[in-house]
Short mmCIF file of C-alpha atoms and ligand atoms in Angstrom, two decimals:
data_model
loop_
_atom_site.label_atom_id
_atom_site.label_comp_id
_atom_site.label_asym_id
_atom_site.label_seq_id
_atom_site.Cartn_x
_atom_site.Cartn_y
_atom_site.Cartn_z
CA MET A 1 -3.64 -11.15 -38.94
CA ALA A 2 -4.69 -8.91 -35.97
CA GLU A 3 -3.48 -11.93 -33.93
CA ASP A 4 -0.03 -11.99 -35.82
CA LYS A 5 0.23 -8.25 -34.92
CA ARG A 6 -0.46 -9.12 -31.23
CA LYS A 7 2.18 -11.73 -30.86
CA SER A 8 4.85 -9.08 -31.80
CA GLU A 9 3.70 -6.83 -29.03
CA PHE A 10 4.57 -9.20 -26.32
CA ILE A 11 7.17 -9.32 -23.99
CA ALA A 12 10.17 -10.53 -25.25
CA GLY A 13 12.32 -13.15 -23.31
CA SER A 14 9.34 -15.32 -22.36
CA VAL A 15 8.67 -18.79 -22.46
CA GLY A 16 5.38 -21.23 -21.83
CA THR A 17 2.19 -20.12 -22.03
CA VAL A 18 -1.08 -21.60 -20.01
CA LYS A 19 -4.10 -19.83 -20.44
CA ILE A 20 -6.35 -18.68 -17.05
CA PHE A 21 -9.92 -17.12 -17.81
CA GLY A 22 -8.84 -16.99 -21.57
CA VAL A 23 -5.61 -14.72 -20.62
CA PRO A 24 -2.64 -16.04 -21.95
CA VAL A 25 0.22 -16.41 -18.82
CA ARG A 26 3.82 -16.55 -19.98
CA LEU A 27 6.99 -17.18 -17.80
CA HIS A 28 9.43 -15.05 -18.20
CA PHE A 29 12.85 -16.50 -18.29
CA THR A 30 14.62 -14.71 -15.32
CA PHE A 31 10.98 -16.43 -13.21
CA VAL A 32 12.34 -19.85 -14.39
CA LEU A 33 15.79 -18.91 -12.94
CA LEU A 34 14.24 -18.05 -9.73
CA LEU A 35 12.28 -20.84 -9.58
CA VAL A 36 15.16 -23.26 -10.36
CA PHE A 37 17.10 -20.83 -7.68
CA LEU A 38 14.69 -21.57 -4.67
CA LEU A 39 14.55 -25.13 -5.41
CA PHE A 40 18.59 -25.44 -4.88
CA ILE A 41 18.28 -23.43 -1.79
CA GLY A 42 15.39 -24.83 -0.36
CA ILE A 43 16.76 -28.58 -0.75
CA GLY A 44 18.22 -29.82 1.83
CA GLY A 45 17.72 -28.44 5.71
CA LYS A 46 14.66 -29.75 7.67
CA GLN A 47 12.25 -29.85 4.87
CA SER A 48 11.99 -32.76 2.31
CA GLY A 49 11.94 -32.10 -1.56
CA ALA A 50 8.25 -32.41 -2.24
CA THR A 51 7.36 -29.97 0.54
CA THR A 52 9.67 -27.23 -0.84
CA ALA A 53 8.03 -28.12 -4.26
CA LEU A 54 4.71 -27.86 -2.69
CA TYR A 55 5.91 -24.19 -1.29
CA ILE A 56 7.22 -23.10 -4.74
CA LEU A 57 4.21 -23.94 -6.09
CA ALA A 58 2.06 -22.36 -4.08
CA LEU A 59 3.68 -19.20 -3.80
CA PHE A 60 3.46 -19.45 -7.70
CA ALA A 61 -0.29 -20.03 -7.39
CA SER A 62 -0.73 -16.96 -5.19
CA VAL A 63 1.30 -14.36 -7.50
CA LEU A 64 -0.65 -16.08 -10.29
CA LEU A 65 -4.06 -15.27 -8.51
CA HIS A 66 -2.76 -11.99 -7.39
CA GLU A 67 -2.85 -11.22 -11.59
CA VAL A 68 -5.94 -12.82 -11.57
CA GLY A 69 -7.52 -10.46 -9.26
CA HIS A 70 -6.46 -7.58 -11.59
CA THR A 71 -7.74 -9.32 -14.54
CA LEU A 72 -11.40 -9.83 -13.19
CA VAL A 73 -11.50 -6.19 -11.67
CA ALA A 74 -10.37 -4.78 -15.41
CA LYS A 75 -12.67 -6.93 -17.18
CA HIS A 76 -15.48 -5.07 -14.94
CA TYR A 77 -14.33 -1.71 -16.71
CA GLY A 78 -14.71 -3.77 -19.62
CA ILE A 79 -10.66 -3.65 -20.47
CA ARG A 80 -9.77 -6.54 -21.71
CA THR A 81 -6.18 -8.08 -20.47
CA ILE A 82 -3.59 -8.79 -23.49
CA GLU A 83 -1.35 -11.24 -21.36
CA ILE A 84 -0.02 -11.66 -18.22
CA VAL A 85 3.92 -12.20 -17.71
CA MET A 86 5.49 -13.84 -14.79
CA PHE A 87 8.66 -11.91 -13.67
CA PRO A 88 11.05 -12.59 -10.47
CA ILE A 89 9.41 -9.90 -8.62
CA GLY A 90 5.98 -10.77 -9.22
CA GLY A 91 3.68 -10.87 -12.34
CA VAL A 92 2.57 -7.88 -14.77
CA SER A 93 -0.87 -7.65 -16.42
CA ARG A 94 -0.98 -5.95 -19.75
CA PRO A 95 -4.12 -4.21 -20.26
CA GLU A 96 -5.31 -3.90 -23.73
CA HIS A 97 -5.41 0.18 -22.91
CA ALA A 98 -4.79 2.20 -20.01
CA PRO A 99 -7.55 2.61 -17.33
CA LYS A 100 -8.70 5.87 -16.01
CA ALA A 101 -7.32 7.19 -13.03
CA ARG A 102 -10.27 5.66 -10.41
CA GLU A 103 -10.49 2.30 -12.52
CA GLU A 104 -6.86 2.22 -11.94
CA LEU A 105 -7.25 2.34 -8.31
CA TRP A 106 -9.46 -0.41 -8.29
CA ILE A 107 -7.77 -2.65 -10.31
CA ALA A 108 -4.10 -2.07 -8.60
CA LEU A 109 -5.86 -2.68 -5.41
CA ALA A 110 -7.15 -6.29 -6.48
CA GLY A 111 -4.15 -7.85 -6.87
CA PRO A 112 -2.77 -7.19 -3.14
CA LEU A 113 -6.49 -7.75 -1.49
CA VAL A 114 -6.44 -11.53 -3.10
CA ASN A 115 -2.94 -12.31 -1.32
CA PHE A 116 -4.21 -10.75 1.86
CA LEU A 117 -7.34 -12.50 1.69
CA ILE A 118 -5.24 -15.89 0.99
CA ALA A 119 -2.75 -15.16 4.00
CA ALA A 120 -5.65 -14.37 6.25
CA GLY A 121 -8.21 -17.57 5.02
CA LEU A 122 -4.82 -19.67 5.66
CA LEU A 123 -3.63 -18.20 9.21
CA ALA A 124 -7.70 -18.56 10.49
CA TRP A 125 -7.95 -22.19 9.27
CA MET A 126 -4.65 -23.16 11.42
CA TRP A 127 -5.42 -21.10 14.17
CA MET A 128 -8.80 -23.00 14.34
CA ARG A 129 -6.83 -26.02 14.00
CA SER A 130 -3.78 -26.01 16.40
CA GLY A 131 -3.97 -22.06 18.10
CA TRP A 132 -1.21 -19.42 17.44
CA ILE A 133 2.73 -20.89 17.00
CA ALA A 134 5.59 -18.55 17.63
CA LEU A 135 7.17 -16.86 14.89
CA GLU A 136 10.55 -17.97 15.88
CA GLN A 137 9.30 -21.47 14.89
CA LEU A 138 9.08 -19.81 11.35
CA ARG A 139 12.47 -19.05 10.97
CA GLU A 140 13.41 -22.76 9.82
CA PRO A 141 11.35 -24.44 6.66
CA THR A 142 10.04 -27.79 8.06
CA ASP A 143 7.37 -29.94 6.78
CA ALA A 144 5.28 -28.61 9.58
CA ASN A 145 5.18 -25.07 9.71
CA LEU A 146 4.11 -25.36 5.12
CA VAL A 147 1.05 -23.41 5.83
CA GLU A 148 2.09 -21.00 7.78
CA ARG A 149 4.98 -19.78 5.73
CA ILE A 150 2.91 -19.84 2.67
CA ALA A 151 0.41 -17.45 4.63
CA LEU A 152 3.28 -15.24 5.64
CA GLY A 153 4.60 -15.52 2.06
CA ASN A 154 1.48 -14.17 1.01
CA LEU A 155 1.59 -11.57 3.72
CA LEU A 156 4.54 -10.35 2.26
CA LEU A 157 3.30 -10.03 -0.89
CA PHE A 158 0.78 -7.86 0.39
CA VAL A 159 3.24 -5.77 1.65
CA PHE A 160 5.43 -5.50 -0.93
CA ASN A 161 3.10 -4.81 -3.79
CA LEU A 162 1.56 -2.01 -1.45
CA LEU A 163 5.13 -0.08 -1.64
CA PRO A 164 3.94 3.35 -3.25
CA ALA A 165 6.45 2.95 -6.39
CA TYR A 166 6.24 2.09 -9.54
CA PRO A 167 6.53 -0.93 -10.66
CA MET A 168 4.30 -1.91 -7.70
CA ASP A 169 0.66 -1.99 -7.17
CA GLY A 170 1.06 0.52 -4.49
CA GLY A 171 2.68 3.19 -7.20
CA ARG A 172 -0.35 3.27 -9.42
CA ILE A 173 -2.43 3.67 -6.08
CA LEU A 174 -0.53 6.71 -5.42
CA ARG A 175 -0.38 8.06 -8.93
CA SER A 176 -3.81 7.60 -9.19
CA PHE A 177 -4.27 9.44 -6.08
CA LEU A 178 -2.26 12.06 -7.32
CA ALA A 179 -4.11 12.63 -10.35
CA LEU A 180 -6.62 13.54 -8.59
CA ARG A 181 -5.05 16.66 -7.81
CA ARG A 182 -1.95 17.04 -9.84
CA SER A 183 -1.56 16.85 -13.56
CA GLU A 184 -0.91 12.97 -14.72
CA GLU A 185 2.17 13.58 -16.11
CA GLU A 186 3.41 15.04 -12.47
CA ALA A 187 1.78 12.08 -10.82
CA THR A 188 3.39 9.76 -13.33
CA ARG A 189 7.01 11.35 -12.57
CA ILE A 190 6.51 10.92 -8.78
CA ALA A 191 5.29 7.33 -8.94
CA ALA A 192 8.51 6.22 -11.04
CA GLY A 193 10.92 8.65 -9.28
CA ALA A 194 9.84 6.84 -6.14
CA GLY A 195 10.27 3.52 -7.71
CA GLN A 196 13.66 4.27 -8.48
CA SER A 197 14.95 5.53 -5.16
CA LEU A 198 13.38 2.62 -3.51
CA ALA A 199 14.96 0.63 -5.50
CA ILE A 200 18.62 2.44 -5.01
CA LEU A 201 17.73 2.37 -1.38
CA LEU A 202 17.04 -1.63 -1.49
CA GLY A 203 19.73 -1.93 -3.32
CA LEU A 204 22.39 -0.55 -1.00
CA LEU A 205 20.93 -2.42 1.68
CA GLY A 206 21.57 -5.68 -0.08
CA LEU A 207 24.76 -4.62 -0.88
CA LEU A 208 26.00 -3.53 2.58
CA GLY A 209 24.27 -6.91 4.14
CA GLY A 210 25.65 -8.91 1.21
CA ASN A 211 22.29 -10.22 0.31
CA PHE A 212 21.69 -11.43 -3.37
CA MET A 213 17.95 -11.66 -3.31
CA LEU A 214 17.49 -8.36 -2.14
CA MET A 215 19.93 -6.63 -5.01
CA PHE A 216 18.06 -8.76 -7.26
CA VAL A 217 15.11 -7.28 -6.33
CA ALA A 218 16.40 -4.12 -6.37
CA LEU A 219 17.36 -4.56 -10.04
CA PHE A 220 13.97 -5.30 -10.89
CA VAL A 221 12.35 -2.62 -9.40
CA TYR A 222 14.38 -0.06 -11.03
CA LEU A 223 14.31 -1.53 -14.63
CA GLY A 224 10.20 -1.67 -13.86
CA ALA A 225 9.87 2.15 -12.63
CA SER A 226 11.70 3.34 -15.71
CA GLN A 227 9.77 1.33 -17.85
CA GLU A 228 6.29 2.61 -16.63
CA GLY A 229 7.70 5.88 -16.21
CA ALA A 230 8.49 5.94 -19.95
CA ALA A 231 5.49 4.19 -21.35
CA ALA A 232 3.13 6.64 -19.02
CA ARG A 233 5.12 9.70 -20.79
CA GLY A 234 4.82 8.50 -23.76
CA ARG A 235 0.95 7.41 -23.65
CA ILE A 236 0.64 11.16 -22.01
CA LEU A 237 2.72 13.42 -24.87
CA THR A 238 0.33 11.53 -27.74
CA SER A 239 -2.57 11.76 -26.09
CA GLY A 240 -5.02 13.85 -28.55
CA PHE A 241 -2.82 13.13 -31.44
CA PRO A 242 -3.53 10.93 -34.39
CA VAL A 243 -0.49 8.70 -36.32
CA GLU A 244 -0.55 11.15 -39.17
CA ALA A 245 0.56 14.32 -36.75
CA ALA A 246 4.15 11.85 -36.42
CA MET A 247 4.65 10.38 -39.07
CA ILE A 248 7.43 10.56 -41.79
CA THR A 249 6.03 12.05 -44.88
CA ASP A 250 9.22 12.50 -46.37
CA PHE A 251 10.70 9.38 -47.87
CA ARG A 252 11.91 7.38 -50.41
CA THR A 253 10.18 4.18 -51.93
CA LEU A 254 11.71 1.12 -53.75
CA GLN A 255 10.29 -0.47 -56.75
CA HIS A 256 9.67 -4.44 -56.59
CA GLY A 257 11.87 -4.98 -59.44
CA GLN A 258 14.73 -3.11 -58.12
CA SER A 259 17.86 -5.05 -56.92
CA ILE A 260 19.52 -5.81 -53.73
CA ARG A 261 22.84 -3.65 -54.81
CA GLU A 262 20.59 -0.53 -55.58
CA ALA A 263 18.60 -0.76 -52.20
CA GLY A 264 22.15 -0.60 -50.46
CA GLU A 265 22.81 2.46 -52.34
CA LEU A 266 19.69 3.94 -51.33
CA LEU A 267 20.81 3.23 -47.46
CA LEU A 268 23.64 4.76 -47.85
CA ALA A 269 22.54 7.82 -49.91
CA THR A 270 19.27 8.16 -46.84
CA SER A 271 19.32 8.37 -43.63
CA GLN A 272 16.05 5.93 -43.73
CA HIS A 273 16.67 1.92 -42.54
CA ASP A 274 13.28 0.91 -43.85
CA PHE A 275 11.87 1.05 -47.35
CA PRO A 276 8.32 0.44 -48.47
CA VAL A 277 8.47 -1.38 -51.58
CA MET A 278 6.46 -0.55 -54.06
CA HIS A 279 4.28 -2.75 -57.31
CA GLY A 280 3.44 0.67 -59.45
CA ASP A 281 1.43 3.16 -56.77
CA SER A 282 0.72 0.21 -54.22
CA VAL A 283 2.77 -1.17 -51.46
CA ILE A 284 3.38 -4.72 -51.30
CA GLY A 285 6.41 -5.11 -48.79
CA LEU A 286 8.72 -3.17 -46.40
CA LEU A 287 12.50 -4.03 -47.13
CA THR A 288 14.09 -3.48 -43.49
CA ARG A 289 17.60 -2.94 -43.13
CA SER A 290 18.42 -6.40 -41.62
CA ALA A 291 16.43 -7.80 -44.50
CA LEU A 292 18.78 -6.35 -46.75
CA VAL A 293 21.73 -6.90 -45.35
CA LYS A 294 20.45 -10.38 -44.74
CA ALA A 295 19.18 -10.76 -48.64
CA MET A 296 23.00 -9.24 -49.45
CA ILE A 297 24.84 -12.47 -47.81
CA THR A 298 22.87 -14.96 -49.21
CA GLN A 299 20.98 -14.09 -52.45
CA GLY A 300 23.61 -11.71 -53.64
CA PRO A 301 23.69 -7.85 -54.54
CA GLU A 302 21.59 -8.95 -57.68
CA SER A 303 18.61 -10.53 -56.27
CA TYR A 304 15.50 -8.78 -56.28
CA VAL A 305 14.43 -6.53 -53.16
CA ALA A 306 11.00 -8.21 -53.86
CA SER A 307 12.12 -11.43 -52.70
CA ALA A 308 14.18 -10.46 -49.24
CA MET A 309 11.08 -7.78 -48.64
CA ASP A 310 8.52 -8.40 -45.63
CA ARG A 311 5.25 -8.91 -46.72
CA ASP A 312 3.25 -8.75 -43.38
CA PHE A 313 4.65 -5.50 -42.36
CA THR A 314 2.53 -3.43 -39.37
CA ARG A 315 0.02 -0.98 -41.27
CA ILE A 316 -1.65 1.84 -39.13
CA ALA A 317 -4.46 4.17 -40.25
CA PRO A 318 -3.54 7.74 -40.30
CA ALA A 319 -6.32 8.84 -38.02
CA THR A 320 -5.22 5.94 -35.41
CA PRO A 321 -4.20 7.73 -31.84
CA LEU A 322 -0.95 7.78 -31.51
CA SER A 323 -1.30 6.37 -28.34
CA GLU A 324 -2.52 3.55 -29.49
CA ALA A 325 -0.03 2.84 -31.98
CA LEU A 326 2.79 3.10 -29.71
CA PRO A 327 3.13 -0.48 -28.11
CA GLN A 328 2.98 -1.45 -32.09
CA ILE A 329 6.39 0.13 -32.56
CA SER A 330 7.96 0.06 -29.33
CA GLY A 331 10.68 -2.19 -30.05
CA PRO A 332 13.78 -0.62 -31.14
CA GLY A 333 14.04 -0.24 -35.05
CA ALA A 334 10.45 -1.00 -35.13
CA CYS A 335 8.75 0.42 -38.36
CA ALA A 336 5.07 0.56 -39.60
CA LEU A 337 3.42 2.22 -43.13
CA VAL A 338 0.43 4.32 -42.64
CA LEU A 339 -2.13 3.30 -45.46
CA ASP A 340 -5.06 4.88 -45.88
CA ASP A 341 -8.79 3.48 -46.74
CA GLY A 342 -7.88 2.87 -50.03
CA ASP A 343 -4.26 0.93 -49.39
CA GLN A 344 -2.47 3.97 -50.58
CA LEU A 345 0.94 5.21 -48.95
CA ARG A 346 0.65 8.38 -46.55
CA GLY A 347 3.54 8.24 -44.49
CA MET A 348 5.68 5.98 -42.08
CA LEU A 349 6.01 5.77 -38.23
CA THR A 350 9.23 4.30 -36.59
CA SER A 351 10.36 3.96 -32.93
CA GLU A 352 13.37 6.97 -34.04
CA ASN A 353 10.69 9.19 -35.11
CA VAL A 354 8.17 8.96 -32.45
CA SER A 355 10.90 9.35 -30.13
CA GLU A 356 11.62 12.76 -31.77
CA PHE A 357 7.71 13.56 -31.97
CA LEU A 358 7.94 12.92 -28.08
CA LEU A 359 10.80 15.22 -27.74
CA LEU A 360 9.35 17.98 -29.11
CA ARG A 361 6.02 17.63 -27.39
CA GLN A 362 8.04 17.62 -24.26
CA ALA A 363 9.83 20.69 -25.36
CA GLU A 364 6.47 22.49 -25.90
CA THR A 365 4.74 21.42 -22.67
CA THR A 366 8.21 22.58 -20.59
CA GLN A 367 8.26 26.26 -22.74
CA ALA A 368 4.17 26.41 -22.33
CA LYS A 369 4.94 25.56 -18.44
CA ILE A 370 7.45 28.66 -18.58
CA HIS A 371 5.58 31.28 -20.53
CA ALA A 372 2.43 30.29 -18.06
CA GLY A 373 4.44 30.56 -14.86
ZN1 ZN B 401 0.33 -6.46 -8.98
#
């Protein structure tokens, strides 16, 4: 049951899974596209197909080890990692809960440090074997300079990830430093703003130079910065509030014996999209708008709501901290039912009403600032 709920939290669009240190690693489909693209441009020229494959594999392993670095330090602080997703500009480790500012600093540093150590190790090894080679020779990929190029790739990963902007690790480091002197909200806003500015700069450079890869990276930096900023703002604005402070308490329910036609009438008459389905006083399921429409098409208007409802809906206790419940209702149209210890229906939590709660909280904090200043 708990496992099922966790599945729905996974980032959409990922394919394939491997487990490293017990943490599932998923490849986002855009990452697979990038691998294919790299293979495509890598083959030909002066290096063999095998070397190209080895080079890409080594870079993939480097990015993965980077994430393992984050994971192990997080584990040291007792924070479990739900999953690692590989995106084109690097991996993303999803922690079970947000670390404290000091912990975040060390967790964020661990990843780039791994790349630095790999680069330093490889360069030291090459130097002991044959001395330095000229940097110009690295311009053209050949079979002979494979190890140097892997080292260079890791140095690039080290520098890129330390850029002080969300969603890079450097953004997290910046945020944890800013949080020492400013409010957490302000620190997050600055780090996310830096990420978006950097993305626009990279995008412009890519556009002017006709560099497709740079534009691609810029797009991902922009999306990542916006997402990180929104998620962090959500956590801050909801901290200290239980689920019951934000839940919908005024709503309509359906009885399991009612027809899909009646459910459709209720859908039109109210502003609700999802309806708890009751058997007497107890909840037995949740009828979502899409399930309702699907049942209308496949089973007809006279079928029962009980045959169309979802029996494995998301349940949340009223006292659960709202910030912990956020991942479960983050998707568009997501809905959870709030049930107390006695399994009695107390309310509903939807992504829509949580965003309204966030709007109100935002307004309250702004108002408090105006009156304080
Ligand atoms: Zn990282």
